[in-house]
Amino acid sequence: MALAAFGGIYALASPSSQASADAAQSTQIEQGKKLFSVSCSSCHGLNAQGTNAGPPLIGVGAAAVDFQVGTGRMPAQQPGPQIPQKKVAFSDEEISALAAYVASLGPGPAIPADTSSEGLSDAEIAEGGELFRTNCASCHNVAGKGGALTWGKFAPNLDNTSSRHIYEAMLTGPQQMPVFSDAVITPENKRQIIGYLETLREEPSHGGFALGGLGPVTEGLAAWLVGIAGLVIIAVWIAARTAKGKRA
């Protein structure tokens, strides 16, 4: 009798809960559609089919929208070889609505639920460093400080990028970045890479100015420029104090 009663109550309550959830999602999608038509359709088309000014968004998924809009890259201020990060134009609720609308247009990567590096061991963080150096350092450099690419493009500095946005960038491959799907870099490995980057941020620079973490090339160049400038100043100072300099 207890089982029958519990089953009956669940049967009555469950459809109502599901209907409420579907209604809330439908409302969010409708809100996102309105925001999209006002703020995004001029470049991406009224139906997100793309135009000459912007790519199609059907099938990019919610994660791509959350990254691009959540980092302020979209809406873009002006066209260029690469869209830089800037102040975010939408609230978290509006970003979620835009992401829900674009996700409704076609299947694509969802916003990741767990991007935290908490609980990772030192060995796992070291493995994340190895993965980062293998797959990411050629553009972002080993310290995650970013670097120049061709034709005015660049890999951004990752110091101020949140763990969620780093994860989404690997998942969706924004702009010049390749896509590292879960089949290429597993969710656990993504968290390990994030853990490595967060460890770098906390690591003090024992040698003084890090100069982007690029190593002896930039350090040597800086030393050479400072040294030459110092020698020129000393030479001018000595010349100004010679007898000839004083007569002049």
XYZ file of N, CA and C in Angstrom:
744
model
N 0.819 -1.214 0.000
C 0.000 0.000 0.000
C 0.853 1.265 0.000
N 1.964 1.214 0.804
C 2.866 2.374 0.837
C 3.508 2.612 -0.518
N 3.948 1.504 -1.162
C 4.559 1.645 -2.492
C 3.563 2.184 -3.506
N 2.335 1.694 -3.441
C 1.310 2.164 -4.374
C 1.014 3.645 -4.164
N 0.937 4.040 -2.890
C 0.670 5.444 -2.599
C 1.810 6.342 -3.081
N 3.063 5.911 -2.814
C 4.220 6.690 -3.234
C 4.280 6.802 -4.758
N 3.994 5.667 -5.444
C 4.000 5.690 -6.906
C 2.957 6.616 -7.475
N 1.780 6.631 -6.841
C 0.725 7.519 -7.317
C 1.069 8.979 -7.152
N 1.628 9.319 -5.987
C 2.028 10.708 -5.738
C 3.110 11.141 -6.719
N 4.081 10.259 -6.958
C 5.176 10.596 -7.877
C 4.644 10.793 -9.286
N 3.707 9.927 -9.686
C 3.147 10.040 -11.038
C 2.403 11.350 -11.228
N 1.745 11.813 -10.142
C 1.014 13.074 -10.236
C 1.950 14.277 -10.224
N 3.023 14.190 -9.427
C 3.910 15.339 -9.257
C 4.927 15.457 -10.373
N 5.414 14.347 -10.896
C 6.506 14.375 -11.865
C 6.149 15.108 -13.152
N 5.024 14.812 -13.798
C 4.689 15.552 -15.026
C 4.582 17.053 -14.792
N 4.050 17.444 -13.628
C 3.925 18.866 -13.325
C 5.294 19.524 -13.226
N 6.243 18.835 -12.555
C 7.596 19.383 -12.419
C 8.269 19.489 -13.769
N 8.087 18.453 -14.602
C 8.695 18.470 -15.928
C 8.105 19.580 -16.780
N 6.788 19.768 -16.654
C 6.130 20.826 -17.428
C 6.625 22.199 -16.999
N 6.843 22.370 -15.689
C 7.354 23.646 -15.189
C 8.758 23.914 -15.705
N 9.589 22.863 -15.712
C 10.958 23.015 -16.206
C 10.969 23.351 -17.693
N 10.096 22.670 -18.462
C 10.018 22.940 -19.900
C 9.536 24.358 -20.168
N 8.573 24.821 -19.364
C 8.059 26.184 -19.536
C 9.136 27.214 -19.233
N 9.926 26.962 -18.165
C 11.003 27.892 -17.817
C 12.059 27.937 -18.908
N 12.394 26.770 -19.457
C 13.391 26.722 -20.525
C 12.877 27.423 -21.779
N 11.593 27.216 -22.084
C 11.001 27.867 -23.252
C 11.015 29.382 -23.097
N 10.742 29.856 -21.894
C 10.772 31.302 -21.630
C 12.184 31.851 -21.788
N 13.178 31.099 -21.297
C 14.569 31.531 -21.409
C 15.010 31.584 -22.873
N 14.617 30.584 -23.643
C 14.961 30.555 -25.072
C 14.329 31.731 -25.802
N 13.089 32.041 -25.464
C 12.403 33.168 -26.104
C 13.094 34.487 -25.763
N 13.518 34.619 -24.500
C 14.261 35.822 -24.105
C 15.578 35.919 -24.868
N 16.254 34.785 -25.001
C 17.515 34.770 -25.741
C 17.332 35.110 -27.212
N 16.226 34.662 -27.792
C 15.945 34.970 -29.199
C 15.768 36.470 -29.400
N 15.058 37.118 -28.470
C 14.855 38.565 -28.573
C 16.188 39.311 -28.452
N 17.028 38.896 -27.491
C 18.348 39.516 -27.339
C 19.191 39.307 -28.584
N 19.120 38.111 -29.136
C 19.906 37.791 -30.331
C 19.502 38.667 -31.506
N 18.196 38.842 -31.705
C 17.730 39.627 -32.855
C 18.159 41.083 -32.748
N 18.295 41.580 -31.523
C 18.678 42.980 -31.320
C 20.190 43.161 -31.377
N 20.953 42.255 -30.770
C 22.385 42.474 -30.552
C 23.309 41.657 -31.455
N 22.806 40.592 -32.059
C 23.704 39.664 -32.766
C 23.341 39.439 -34.234
N 22.063 39.647 -34.594
C 21.596 39.256 -35.921
C 22.199 40.084 -37.045
N 22.655 41.296 -36.758
C 23.218 42.132 -37.828
C 24.464 41.487 -38.432
N 25.184 40.684 -37.655
C 26.372 39.992 -38.168
C 26.101 38.512 -38.443
N 25.318 37.871 -37.571
C 25.138 36.418 -37.669
C 23.840 36.015 -38.364
N 23.016 36.995 -38.757
C 21.761 36.682 -39.436
C 20.616 36.497 -38.461
N 19.400 36.763 -38.925
C 18.223 36.671 -38.054
C 18.019 35.273 -37.515
N 18.396 34.268 -38.280
C 18.237 32.873 -37.862
C 19.577 32.219 -37.548
N 20.588 33.054 -37.268
C 21.934 32.576 -36.932
C 22.561 31.776 -38.065
N 22.127 32.080 -39.298
C 22.643 31.351 -40.450
C 23.978 31.902 -40.939
N 24.397 33.050 -40.376
C 25.661 33.653 -40.765
C 25.506 34.635 -41.905
N 26.429 35.586 -41.977
C 26.482 36.562 -43.066
C 27.946 36.771 -43.441
N 28.187 37.712 -44.325
C 29.570 38.042 -44.675
C 30.326 38.639 -43.490
N 29.599 39.184 -42.533
C 30.227 39.829 -41.382
C 30.432 38.883 -40.200
N 29.765 37.730 -40.191
C 29.878 36.820 -39.053
C 29.539 35.398 -39.445
N 30.128 34.412 -38.779
C 29.895 33.006 -39.133
C 28.538 32.515 -38.658
N 28.052 31.402 -39.206
C 26.814 30.798 -38.691
C 27.031 30.232 -37.293
N 25.970 30.244 -36.503
C 26.066 29.777 -35.118
C 25.253 28.516 -34.866
N 24.658 27.960 -35.885
C 23.869 26.744 -35.720
C 24.814 25.580 -35.436
N 24.659 24.991 -34.267
C 25.488 23.851 -33.900
C 26.738 24.187 -33.111
N 26.958 25.467 -32.784
C 28.169 25.804 -32.011
C 27.984 25.477 -30.539
N 26.734 25.413 -30.078
C 26.468 25.035 -28.703
C 26.490 26.189 -27.723
N 25.992 25.915 -26.525
C 25.911 26.944 -25.484
C 27.278 27.359 -24.980
N 28.245 26.439 -24.974
C 29.580 26.747 -24.442
C 30.259 27.839 -25.256
N 30.095 27.806 -26.570
C 30.720 28.822 -27.421
C 30.143 30.202 -27.134
N 28.829 30.278 -26.942
C 28.187 31.558 -26.638
C 28.634 32.060 -25.272
N 28.656 31.162 -24.286
C 29.059 31.549 -22.938
C 30.493 32.076 -22.932
N 31.374 31.478 -23.739
C 32.753 31.963 -23.808
C 32.831 33.314 -24.501
N 32.286 33.410 -25.690
C 32.436 34.619 -26.491
C 31.765 35.828 -25.836
N 30.547 35.646 -25.336
C 29.818 36.759 -24.725
C 30.294 36.987 -23.288
N 30.626 35.894 -22.583
C 31.054 36.012 -21.195
C 32.418 36.634 -21.016
N 33.247 36.640 -22.068
C 34.550 37.305 -22.012
C 34.517 38.681 -22.672
N 33.356 39.101 -23.161
C 33.234 40.415 -23.774
C 33.687 40.484 -25.220
N 34.095 39.358 -25.786
C 34.525 39.382 -27.186
C 33.355 39.666 -28.120
N 32.204 39.215 -27.732
C 30.986 39.468 -28.482
C 30.003 40.226 -27.590
N 29.260 41.167 -28.154
C 29.300 41.636 -29.541
C 30.614 42.363 -29.853
N 31.111 42.177 -31.063
C 32.375 42.778 -31.466
C 32.191 44.269 -31.724
N 33.199 45.054 -31.345
C 33.140 46.496 -31.593
C 33.399 46.813 -33.057
N 34.326 46.082 -33.670
C 34.654 46.299 -35.073
C 35.334 45.048 -35.622
N 35.242 44.827 -36.927
C 35.896 43.656 -37.507
C 37.418 43.792 -37.459
N 38.097 42.676 -37.480
C 39.554 42.686 -37.449
C 40.077 41.272 -37.548
N 41.397 41.113 -37.614
C 41.958 39.757 -37.702
C 41.628 38.910 -36.487
N 41.402 39.548 -35.334
C 41.017 38.836 -34.120
C 40.242 39.773 -33.203
N 39.199 39.237 -32.573
C 38.368 40.038 -31.688
C 38.947 39.961 -30.278
N 39.363 41.090 -29.690
C 39.977 41.048 -28.357
C 38.943 40.980 -27.241
N 39.405 40.612 -26.066
C 38.551 40.598 -24.882
C 38.298 42.027 -24.428
N 37.072 42.289 -23.944
C 36.728 43.624 -23.450
C 35.671 43.488 -22.364
N 35.156 44.599 -21.893
C 34.153 44.588 -20.831
C 32.898 43.852 -21.299
N 32.359 43.026 -20.420
C 31.175 42.228 -20.753
C 29.952 43.136 -20.880
N 29.170 42.925 -21.938
C 28.039 43.805 -22.234
C 26.716 43.299 -21.670
N 26.646 42.030 -21.285
C 25.388 41.441 -20.837
C 25.516 40.922 -19.406
N 24.374 40.790 -18.744
C 24.342 40.189 -17.412
C 24.447 38.671 -17.530
N 24.690 37.999 -16.420
C 24.778 36.533 -16.428
C 23.464 35.915 -16.905
N 22.347 36.488 -16.502
C 21.039 35.968 -16.924
C 20.853 36.106 -18.430
N 21.287 37.233 -18.990
C 21.152 37.442 -20.433
C 22.086 36.517 -21.209
N 23.295 36.304 -20.685
C 24.225 35.384 -21.347
C 23.652 33.970 -21.362
N 23.049 33.560 -20.247
C 22.429 32.231 -20.179
C 21.287 32.111 -21.180
N 20.519 33.182 -21.343
C 19.401 33.162 -22.295
C 19.914 33.074 -23.730
N 20.939 33.847 -24.063
C 21.521 33.768 -25.400
C 22.076 32.374 -25.670
N 22.762 31.804 -24.681
C 23.335 30.465 -24.837
C 22.236 29.434 -25.039
N 21.138 29.560 -24.286
C 20.028 28.614 -24.416
C 19.392 28.708 -25.804
N 19.259 29.933 -26.318
C 18.667 30.096 -27.657
C 19.545 29.473 -28.726
N 20.830 29.769 -28.719
C 21.734 29.211 -29.734
C 21.806 27.689 -29.605
N 21.791 27.180 -28.366
C 21.815 25.731 -28.170
C 20.567 25.064 -28.739
N 19.437 25.793 -28.757
C 18.189 25.225 -29.276
C 18.190 25.097 -30.799
N 19.146 25.773 -31.460
C 19.183 25.757 -32.927
C 19.847 24.507 -33.481
N 20.651 23.842 -32.672
C 21.349 22.646 -33.133
C 22.254 22.110 -32.046
N 22.566 20.820 -32.067
C 23.403 20.235 -31.013
C 24.828 20.765 -31.054
N 25.383 20.989 -29.864
C 26.746 21.493 -29.745
C 27.198 21.364 -28.308
N 28.451 21.697 -28.019
C 28.967 21.552 -26.648
C 28.176 22.393 -25.648
N 27.799 21.765 -24.540
C 27.079 22.461 -23.478
C 28.067 23.162 -22.552
N 27.564 24.090 -21.755
C 28.402 24.768 -20.752
C 28.857 23.726 -19.734
N 30.158 23.583 -19.499
C 30.641 22.529 -18.591
C 30.190 22.776 -17.164
N 29.866 21.676 -16.475
C 29.368 21.788 -15.105
C 30.507 21.900 -14.099
N 31.592 21.175 -14.315
C 32.689 21.140 -13.346
C 33.990 21.528 -14.037
N 34.503 22.699 -13.705
C 35.785 23.148 -14.275
C 36.808 23.443 -13.185
N 36.470 23.119 -11.961
C 37.348 23.434 -10.835
C 38.544 22.484 -10.787
N 39.678 23.006 -10.327
C 40.878 22.180 -10.159
C 41.043 21.706 -8.718
N 40.030 21.948 -7.893
C 40.116 21.546 -6.488
C 40.232 20.023 -6.372
N 41.062 19.596 -5.442
C 41.217 18.169 -5.201
C 42.269 17.495 -6.043
N 42.885 18.223 -6.981
C 43.924 17.622 -7.817
C 45.215 17.473 -7.015
N 45.885 16.362 -7.215
C 47.167 16.141 -6.551
C 48.283 16.845 -7.302
N 49.456 16.925 -6.683
C 50.613 17.541 -7.346
C 50.973 16.781 -8.618
N 50.823 15.468 -8.588
C 51.141 14.662 -9.773
C 50.175 14.972 -10.914
N 48.900 15.169 -10.584
C 47.913 15.480 -11.621
C 48.152 16.875 -12.200
N 48.527 17.825 -11.350
C 48.839 19.173 -11.837
C 50.089 19.130 -12.725
N 51.075 18.320 -12.340
C 52.274 18.166 -13.178
C 51.913 17.561 -14.528
N 50.973 16.624 -14.524
C 50.507 16.048 -15.796
C 49.801 17.110 -16.632
N 49.044 17.993 -15.957
C 48.418 19.099 -16.676
C 49.444 20.010 -17.319
N 50.565 20.240 -16.628
C 51.638 21.034 -17.207
C 52.226 20.386 -18.444
N 52.383 19.081 -18.406
C 52.897 18.362 -19.577
C 51.925 18.459 -20.743
N 50.642 18.319 -20.457
C 49.628 18.447 -21.508
C 49.606 19.857 -22.086
N 49.747 20.865 -21.219
C 49.749 22.255 -21.684
C 50.962 22.518 -22.569
N 52.126 22.060 -22.150
C 53.334 22.293 -22.952
C 53.254 21.574 -24.295
N 52.591 20.430 -24.328
C 52.480 19.662 -25.566
C 51.475 20.278 -26.536
N 50.340 20.742 -26.006
C 49.228 21.145 -26.874
C 49.002 22.644 -26.980
N 49.484 23.424 -26.008
C 49.090 24.832 -25.923
C 50.259 25.816 -25.939
N 51.430 25.375 -25.462
C 52.536 26.309 -25.252
C 53.078 26.897 -26.544
N 52.887 26.227 -27.672
C 53.414 26.761 -28.930
C 52.779 28.103 -29.279
N 51.557 28.361 -28.761
C 50.904 29.650 -28.989
C 50.884 30.513 -27.721
N 50.519 29.904 -26.593
C 50.344 30.668 -25.352
C 51.628 30.774 -24.537
N 52.698 30.147 -24.939
C 53.991 29.979 -24.281
C 53.855 29.192 -22.986
N 54.949 28.689 -22.470
C 54.904 27.735 -21.360
C 54.329 28.337 -20.092
N 54.343 29.658 -19.983
C 53.815 30.313 -18.788
C 52.399 30.833 -18.986
N 51.785 30.563 -20.143
C 50.430 31.022 -20.402
C 50.308 32.518 -20.594
N 51.404 33.183 -20.962
C 51.393 34.640 -21.099
C 50.953 35.106 -22.480
N 50.679 34.168 -23.379
C 50.243 34.550 -24.715
C 51.413 34.812 -25.646
N 51.098 35.110 -26.892
C 52.145 35.373 -27.871
C 51.549 35.786 -29.200
N 52.391 36.348 -30.058
C 51.954 36.826 -31.371
C 51.863 35.664 -32.353
N 50.853 35.731 -33.221
C 50.699 34.786 -34.316
C 50.830 35.557 -35.633
N 50.435 34.977 -36.733
C 50.591 35.624 -38.033
C 49.421 36.549 -38.345
N 49.663 37.522 -39.210
C 48.644 38.396 -39.764
C 47.822 39.112 -38.692
N 48.496 39.613 -37.676
C 47.826 40.397 -36.660
C 47.053 39.598 -35.634
N 47.132 38.291 -35.680
C 46.445 37.443 -34.709
C 47.359 37.182 -33.515
N 46.787 36.745 -32.429
C 47.584 36.505 -31.229
C 46.893 35.494 -30.324
N 47.696 34.838 -29.505
C 47.177 33.970 -28.449
C 47.114 34.803 -27.176
N 45.964 34.921 -26.537
C 45.835 35.831 -25.393
C 46.534 35.325 -24.138
N 46.840 36.267 -23.269
C 47.360 35.952 -21.938
C 46.239 35.291 -21.125
N 46.570 34.218 -20.411
C 45.560 33.448 -19.681
C 45.520 33.766 -18.190
N 46.274 34.764 -17.755
C 46.370 35.052 -16.317
C 45.021 35.403 -15.699
N 44.184 36.142 -16.432
C 42.923 36.626 -15.870
C 41.702 35.908 -16.443
N 41.937 34.756 -17.063
C 40.834 33.991 -17.640
C 40.320 32.979 -16.621
N 39.004 32.934 -16.433
C 38.427 32.031 -15.440
C 38.561 30.580 -15.883
N 38.436 29.675 -14.929
C 38.559 28.255 -15.234
C 37.471 27.802 -16.210
N 36.257 28.336 -16.063
C 35.177 27.955 -16.967
C 35.470 28.382 -18.397
N 35.991 29.587 -18.560
C 36.256 30.076 -19.911
C 37.460 29.366 -20.533
N 38.447 28.984 -19.728
C 39.561 28.191 -20.265
C 39.048 26.845 -20.757
N 38.191 26.218 -19.959
C 37.611 24.927 -20.328
C 36.801 25.073 -21.625
N 35.970 26.119 -21.699
C 35.135 26.329 -22.882
C 35.972 26.627 -24.116
N 37.087 27.325 -23.945
C 37.959 27.600 -25.086
C 38.534 26.302 -25.643
N 38.956 25.402 -24.752
C 39.450 24.103 -25.225
C 38.333 23.314 -25.909
N 37.124 23.441 -25.387
C 35.999 22.658 -25.890
C 35.497 23.151 -27.241
N 35.592 24.467 -27.486
C 34.966 25.042 -28.687
C 35.967 25.582 -29.716
N 37.212 25.861 -29.314
C 38.197 26.362 -30.269
C 37.863 27.719 -30.843
N 37.810 28.775 -30.015
C 37.440 30.097 -30.532
C 38.532 30.703 -31.418
N 38.102 31.393 -32.464
C 38.976 32.148 -33.367
C 40.105 31.271 -33.919
N 41.367 31.528 -33.531
C 42.479 30.793 -34.131
C 42.785 29.471 -33.426
N 42.119 29.225 -32.327
C 42.452 28.069 -31.495
C 41.818 26.791 -32.043
N 42.561 25.683 -32.056
C 41.965 24.409 -32.469
C 40.993 23.891 -31.418
N 40.100 23.008 -31.827
C 39.139 22.398 -30.909
C 39.787 21.190 -30.237
N 39.740 21.178 -28.902
C 40.199 20.026 -28.136
C 38.972 19.391 -27.480
N 38.288 18.560 -28.240
C 37.075 17.925 -27.740
C 37.424 16.960 -26.609
N 36.378 16.443 -25.956
C 36.608 15.503 -24.860
C 37.241 14.204 -25.345
N 37.127 13.928 -26.646
C 37.788 12.739 -27.193
C 39.289 12.974 -27.369
N 39.694 14.230 -27.490
C 41.112 14.566 -27.674
C 41.771 14.829 -26.318
N 41.185 15.710 -25.534
C 41.625 15.976 -24.160
C 40.425 15.724 -23.252
N 40.508 14.733 -22.417
C 39.376 14.328 -21.584
C 39.013 15.433 -20.596
N 37.780 15.407 -20.051
C 37.407 16.403 -19.038
C 38.368 16.439 -17.859
N 38.839 15.290 -17.421
C 39.786 15.260 -16.303
C 41.104 15.926 -16.686
N 41.575 15.676 -17.906
C 42.807 16.309 -18.374
C 42.635 17.820 -18.512
N 41.455 18.262 -18.931
C 41.184 19.700 -19.018
C 41.298 20.347 -17.641
N 40.750 19.681 -16.636
C 40.845 20.198 -15.276
C 42.313 20.226 -14.801
N 43.093 19.256 -15.220
C 44.510 19.235 -14.850
C 45.262 20.405 -15.492
N 44.943 20.718 -16.739
C 45.564 21.869 -17.408
C 45.188 23.159 -16.679
N 43.915 23.281 -16.303
C 43.468 24.459 -15.551
C 44.218 24.547 -14.229
N 44.387 23.413 -13.557
C 45.140 23.393 -12.305
C 46.572 23.857 -12.482
N 47.199 23.462 -13.584
C 48.573 23.897 -13.875
C 48.625 25.410 -14.070
N 47.685 25.956 -14.818
C 47.679 27.402 -15.073
C 47.430 28.183 -13.788
N 46.539 27.680 -12.945
C 46.285 28.359 -11.677
C 47.491 28.291 -10.755
N 48.253 27.203 -10.830
C 49.478 27.092 -10.037
C 50.521 28.104 -10.505
N 50.605 28.317 -11.824
C 51.552 29.297 -12.367
C 51.255 30.703 -11.846
N 49.968 31.024 -11.721
C 49.599 32.365 -11.262
C 50.053 32.608 -9.827
N 50.063 31.558 -9.032
C 50.434 31.693 -7.625
C 51.944 31.599 -7.408
N 52.673 31.162 -8.433
C 54.112 30.968 -8.291
C 54.836 32.318 -8.362
N 55.631 32.661 -7.358
C 56.362 33.937 -7.420
C 57.485 33.889 -8.445
N 57.854 35.048 -8.947
C 58.970 35.141 -9.899
C 60.259 35.350 -9.114
N 60.976 34.273 -8.886
C 62.180 34.342 -8.060
C 63.296 35.141 -8.728
N 63.247 35.263 -10.050
C 64.306 35.967 -10.757
C 64.017 37.431 -11.009
N 62.932 37.972 -10.435
C 62.579 39.374 -10.681
C 61.535 39.469 -11.784
N 61.707 40.426 -12.678
C 60.760 40.595 -13.780
C 60.744 39.357 -14.668
N 59.545 38.808 -14.890
C 59.445 37.556 -15.653
C 59.582 37.772 -17.156
N 59.298 38.984 -17.639
C 59.401 39.314 -19.071
C 58.604 38.333 -19.927
N 57.401 38.003 -19.450
C 56.522 37.124 -20.209
C 56.859 35.660 -20.117
N 57.859 35.308 -19.329
C 58.223 33.909 -19.189
C 58.773 33.301 -20.459
N 59.338 34.120 -21.347
C 59.816 33.621 -22.638
C 61.242 33.089 -22.593
N 61.917 33.247 -21.462
C 63.224 32.623 -21.330
C 64.386 33.522 -21.681
N 65.559 32.917 -22.009
C 66.799 33.673 -22.153
C 66.830 34.643 -23.324
N 65.984 34.439 -24.332
C 66.008 35.351 -25.486
C 65.564 36.749 -25.060
N 64.397 36.835 -24.421
C 63.926 38.152 -23.978
C 64.785 38.696 -22.852
N 65.263 37.816 -21.983
C 66.122 38.278 -20.891
C 67.430 38.859 -21.441
N 67.994 38.174 -22.435
C 69.221 38.679 -23.057
C 68.998 39.991 -23.786
N 67.863 40.095 -24.490
C 67.550 41.337 -25.202
C 67.382 42.488 -24.223
N 66.668 42.245 -23.123
C 66.474 43.297 -22.129
C 67.812 43.721 -21.523
N 68.652 42.755 -21.219
C 69.958 43.074 -20.652
C 70.810 43.867 -21.649
N 70.736 43.497 -22.912
C 71.517 44.185 -23.938
C 71.048 45.625 -24.086
N 69.704 45.837 -24.145
C 69.176 47.190 -24.300
C 69.512 48.060 -23.096
N 69.337 47.502 -21.897
C 69.661 48.264 -20.692
C 71.155 48.550 -20.633
N 71.964 47.545 -20.994
C 73.420 47.726 -20.961
C 73.893 48.786 -21.938
N 73.380 48.723 -23.185
C 73.781 49.716 -24.195
C 73.340 51.116 -23.759
N 72.108 51.227 -23.267
C 71.628 52.540 -22.819
C 72.492 53.071 -21.680
N 72.863 52.180 -20.766
C 73.723 52.596 -19.661
C 75.081 53.051 -20.136
N 75.672 52.350 -21.096
C 76.983 52.729 -21.621
C 76.928 54.072 -22.343
N 75.840 54.301 -23.094
C 75.694 55.588 -23.798
C 75.607 56.735 -22.796
N 74.813 56.534 -21.742
C 74.671 57.579 -20.715
C 76.010 57.866 -20.042
N 76.740 56.818 -19.724
C 78.051 57.000 -19.081
C 79.015 57.722 -20.013
N 79.004 57.348 -21.309
C 79.904 57.982 -22.278
C 79.587 59.471 -22.415
N 78.291 59.812 -22.477
C 77.898 61.226 -22.588
C 78.304 61.985 -21.323
N 78.108 61.340 -20.178
C 78.459 61.984 -18.907
C 79.967 62.253 -18.832
N 80.785 61.295 -19.272
C 82.246 61.475 -19.247
C 82.660 62.571 -20.220
N 82.069 62.542 -21.431
C 82.435 63.533 -22.442
C 82.070 64.948 -21.998
N 80.960 65.071 -21.298
C 80.527 66.389 -20.862
C 81.456 66.990 -19.819
N 82.239 66.144 -19.202
C 83.117 66.620 -18.135
C 84.590 66.693 -18.539
N 84.880 66.441 -19.781
C 86.254 66.631 -20.256
C 86.492 68.111 -20.482
N 87.751 68.447 -20.644
C 88.084 69.846 -20.866
C 87.463 70.385 -22.132
N 87.417 69.518 -23.146
C 86.815 69.927 -24.410
C 85.322 70.169 -24.220
N 84.686 69.292 -23.464
C 83.262 69.448 -23.219
C 82.971 70.731 -22.463
N 83.824 71.079 -21.481
C 83.581 72.280 -20.704
C 83.755 73.534 -21.542
N 84.807 73.558 -22.448
C 84.988 74.724 -23.324
C 83.798 74.923 -24.239
N 83.205 73.790 -24.708
C 82.054 73.897 -25.611
C 80.866 74.479 -24.846
